[in-house]
Coordinates of C-alpha atoms in Angstrom, one line a residue:
X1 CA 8.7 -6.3 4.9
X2 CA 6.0 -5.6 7.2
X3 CA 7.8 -6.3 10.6
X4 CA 10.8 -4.6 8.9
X5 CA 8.7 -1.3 8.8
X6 CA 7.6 -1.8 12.6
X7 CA 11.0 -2.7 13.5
X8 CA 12.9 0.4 12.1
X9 CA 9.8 2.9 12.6
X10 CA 9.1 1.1 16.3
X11 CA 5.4 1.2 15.7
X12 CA 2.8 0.1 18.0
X13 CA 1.1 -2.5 17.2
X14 CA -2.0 -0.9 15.8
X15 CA -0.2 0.8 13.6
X16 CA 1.4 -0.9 10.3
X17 CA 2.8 1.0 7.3
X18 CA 2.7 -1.8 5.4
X19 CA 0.0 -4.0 4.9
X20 CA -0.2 -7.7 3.2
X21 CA -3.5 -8.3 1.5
X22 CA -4.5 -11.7 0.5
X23 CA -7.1 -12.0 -1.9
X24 CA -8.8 -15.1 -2.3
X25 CA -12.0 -16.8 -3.9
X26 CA -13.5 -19.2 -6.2
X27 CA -15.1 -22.8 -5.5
X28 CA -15.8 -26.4 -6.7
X29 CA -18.3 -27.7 -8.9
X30 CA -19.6 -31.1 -9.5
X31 CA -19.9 -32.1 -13.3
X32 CA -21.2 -35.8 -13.9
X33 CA -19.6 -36.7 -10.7
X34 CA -16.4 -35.6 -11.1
X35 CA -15.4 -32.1 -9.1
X36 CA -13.6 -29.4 -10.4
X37 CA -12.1 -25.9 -8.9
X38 CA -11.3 -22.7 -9.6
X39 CA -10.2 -21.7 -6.4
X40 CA -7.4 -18.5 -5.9
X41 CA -5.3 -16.2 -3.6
X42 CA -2.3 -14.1 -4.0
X43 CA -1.2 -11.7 -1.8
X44 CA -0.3 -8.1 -2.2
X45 CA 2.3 -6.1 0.1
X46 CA 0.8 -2.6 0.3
X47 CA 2.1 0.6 2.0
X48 CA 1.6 4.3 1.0
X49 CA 2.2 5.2 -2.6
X50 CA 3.4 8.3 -2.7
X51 CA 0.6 9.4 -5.0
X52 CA 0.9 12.2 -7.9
X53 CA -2.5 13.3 -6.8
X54 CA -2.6 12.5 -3.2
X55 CA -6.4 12.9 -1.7
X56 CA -4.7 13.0 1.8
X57 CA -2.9 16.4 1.3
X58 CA -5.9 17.9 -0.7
X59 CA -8.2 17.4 2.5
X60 CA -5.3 17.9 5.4
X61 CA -6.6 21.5 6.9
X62 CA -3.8 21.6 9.1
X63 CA -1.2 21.5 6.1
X64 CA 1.0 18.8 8.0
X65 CA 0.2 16.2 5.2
X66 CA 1.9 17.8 2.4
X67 CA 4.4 16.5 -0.9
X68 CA 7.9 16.9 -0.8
X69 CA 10.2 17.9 -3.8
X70 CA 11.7 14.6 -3.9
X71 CA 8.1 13.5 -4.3
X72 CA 7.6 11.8 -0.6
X73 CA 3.8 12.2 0.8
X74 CA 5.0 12.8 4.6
X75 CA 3.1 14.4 7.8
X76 CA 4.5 16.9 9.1
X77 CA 4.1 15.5 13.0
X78 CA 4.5 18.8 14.6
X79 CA 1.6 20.4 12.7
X80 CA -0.9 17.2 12.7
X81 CA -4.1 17.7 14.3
X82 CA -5.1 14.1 14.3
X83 CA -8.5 14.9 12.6
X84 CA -8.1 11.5 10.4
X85 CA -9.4 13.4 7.5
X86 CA -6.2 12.3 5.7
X87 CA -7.4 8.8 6.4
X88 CA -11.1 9.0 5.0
X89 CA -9.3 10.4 2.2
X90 CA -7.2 7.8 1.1
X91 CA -8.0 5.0 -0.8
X92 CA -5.6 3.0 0.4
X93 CA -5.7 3.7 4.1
X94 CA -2.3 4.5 3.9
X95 CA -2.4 7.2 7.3
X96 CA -3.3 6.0 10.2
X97 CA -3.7 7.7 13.8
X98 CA -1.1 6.5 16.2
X99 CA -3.1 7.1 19.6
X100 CA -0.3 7.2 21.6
X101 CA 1.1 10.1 19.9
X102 CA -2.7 11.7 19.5
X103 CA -1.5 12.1 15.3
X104 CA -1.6 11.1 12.2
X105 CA 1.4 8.8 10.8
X106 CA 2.0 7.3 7.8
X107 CA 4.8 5.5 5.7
X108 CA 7.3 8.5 4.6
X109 CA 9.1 5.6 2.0
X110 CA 12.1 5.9 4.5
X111 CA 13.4 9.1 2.4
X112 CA 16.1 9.5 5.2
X113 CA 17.2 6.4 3.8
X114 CA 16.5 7.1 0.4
X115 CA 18.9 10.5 0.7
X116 CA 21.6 8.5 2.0
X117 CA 21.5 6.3 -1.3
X118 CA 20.2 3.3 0.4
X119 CA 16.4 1.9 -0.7
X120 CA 13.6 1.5 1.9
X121 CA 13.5 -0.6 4.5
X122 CA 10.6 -2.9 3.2
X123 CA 12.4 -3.4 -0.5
X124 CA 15.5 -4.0 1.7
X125 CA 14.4 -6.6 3.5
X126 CA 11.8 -8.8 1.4
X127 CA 14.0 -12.0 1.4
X128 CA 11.8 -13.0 -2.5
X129 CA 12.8 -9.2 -3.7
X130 CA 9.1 -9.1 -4.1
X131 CA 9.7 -5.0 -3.6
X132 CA 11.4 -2.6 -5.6
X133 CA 12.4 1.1 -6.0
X134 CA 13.5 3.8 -8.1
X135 CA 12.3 6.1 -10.5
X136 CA 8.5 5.6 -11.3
X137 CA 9.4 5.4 -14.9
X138 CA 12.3 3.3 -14.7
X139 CA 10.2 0.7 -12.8
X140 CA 7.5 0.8 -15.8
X141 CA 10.1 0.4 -18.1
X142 CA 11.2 -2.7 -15.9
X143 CA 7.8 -4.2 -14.8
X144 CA 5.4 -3.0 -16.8
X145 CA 2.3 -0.1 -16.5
X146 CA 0.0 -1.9 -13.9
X147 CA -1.3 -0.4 -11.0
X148 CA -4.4 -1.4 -9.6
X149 CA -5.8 -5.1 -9.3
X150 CA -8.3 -6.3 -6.9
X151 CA -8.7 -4.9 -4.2
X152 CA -7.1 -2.2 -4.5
X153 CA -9.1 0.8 -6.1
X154 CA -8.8 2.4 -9.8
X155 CA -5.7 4.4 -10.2
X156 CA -7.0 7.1 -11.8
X157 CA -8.6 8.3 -8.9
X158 CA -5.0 9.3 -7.3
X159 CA -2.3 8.2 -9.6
X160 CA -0.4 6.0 -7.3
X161 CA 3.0 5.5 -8.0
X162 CA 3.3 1.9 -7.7
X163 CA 3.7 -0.9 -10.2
X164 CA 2.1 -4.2 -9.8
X165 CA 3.7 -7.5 -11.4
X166 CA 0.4 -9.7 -11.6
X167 CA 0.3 -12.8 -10.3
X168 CA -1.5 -15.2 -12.9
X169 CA -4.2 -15.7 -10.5
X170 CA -4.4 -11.7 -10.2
X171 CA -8.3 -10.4 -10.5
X172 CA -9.2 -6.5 -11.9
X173 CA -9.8 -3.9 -10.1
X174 CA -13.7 -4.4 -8.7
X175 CA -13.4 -7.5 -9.3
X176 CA -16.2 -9.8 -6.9
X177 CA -15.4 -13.1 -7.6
X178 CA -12.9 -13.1 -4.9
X179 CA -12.9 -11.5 -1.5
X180 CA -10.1 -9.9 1.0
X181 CA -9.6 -12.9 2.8
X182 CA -7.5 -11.2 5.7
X183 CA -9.7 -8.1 6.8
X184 CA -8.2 -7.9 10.2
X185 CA -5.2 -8.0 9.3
X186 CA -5.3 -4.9 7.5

């Protein structure tokens, strides 16, 4: 999914849309000679989530980082300033500045696609069909309500519209028995 996004957006590689987090911790412990563990990771394929309350259009003083109709957070490119507030605003990291363009970009959930009946590029391509779209409440009906586990931040704060099928090693949100085992990746 990741190299899927570069691939069709032809992204630099400092930029990434989408992001795989791996969350790991845990350890071993000795009883009476015998050790035991309690050791875990999963991994969490993250991109922008097209928020109902998006933080990076509230602080965008440019207006480039706005909400569709269709419900698509997309900068407008033209307009973009490249001040990064959009960034510092989001929890998720989800814009990013492309140097080479001297802007902001940012996952647009490939609504060109999308308008042409087709699903994103990233659900497209995950080989495990770990990714899905549709309608927010058709995927809640179908996966269930979650949408925050560890790391990832409350949902409250921006009501992300995402839905999260928890692994069984999955931790809550704030959660800090376990760590982002991958920072630079991300």
């Amino acid at each position: 999914c990741e190299l899927a996004c570069k691939d069709y957006k032809d992204l630099t590689p400092d930029v990434s849309f989408r992001r795989i987090y791996e969350y790991a911790g845990g350890d071993w412990q000795e009883d009476n000679g015998v050790w035991h563990q309690n050791v875990f990771a999963y991994y969490l394929s993250i991109s922008c989530n097209h928020c109902e309350d998006p933080a990076c259009t509230k602080v965008c003083p440019s207006g480039a980082m706005h909400k569709r109709d269709d419900g698509f957070v997309v900068v407008n490119e033209e307009v973009c300033i490249g001040c990064r507030y959009c960034h510092m605003a989001c929890p998720y990291g989800a814009p990013q500045y492309n140097a080479a363009k001297g802007h902001m970009t940012k996952c647009d959930g490939c609504y060109d696609r999308v308008a042409d009946g087709k699903k994103p590029i990233c659900v497209e391509s995950c080989p495990l069909r770990a990714l899905d779209f549709g309608p927010i409440d058709e995927l809640r009906k179908k996966h269930g309500e979650l949408a925050a586990v560890a790391p990832l931040p409350r949902a409250h704060f921006t009501k992300p519209n995402i839905v999260i099928k928890p692994n069984a090693n999955s931790r809550p949100t704030g959660d800090t028995t376990g760590y982002l085992a991958n920072p630079k990746e991300v």
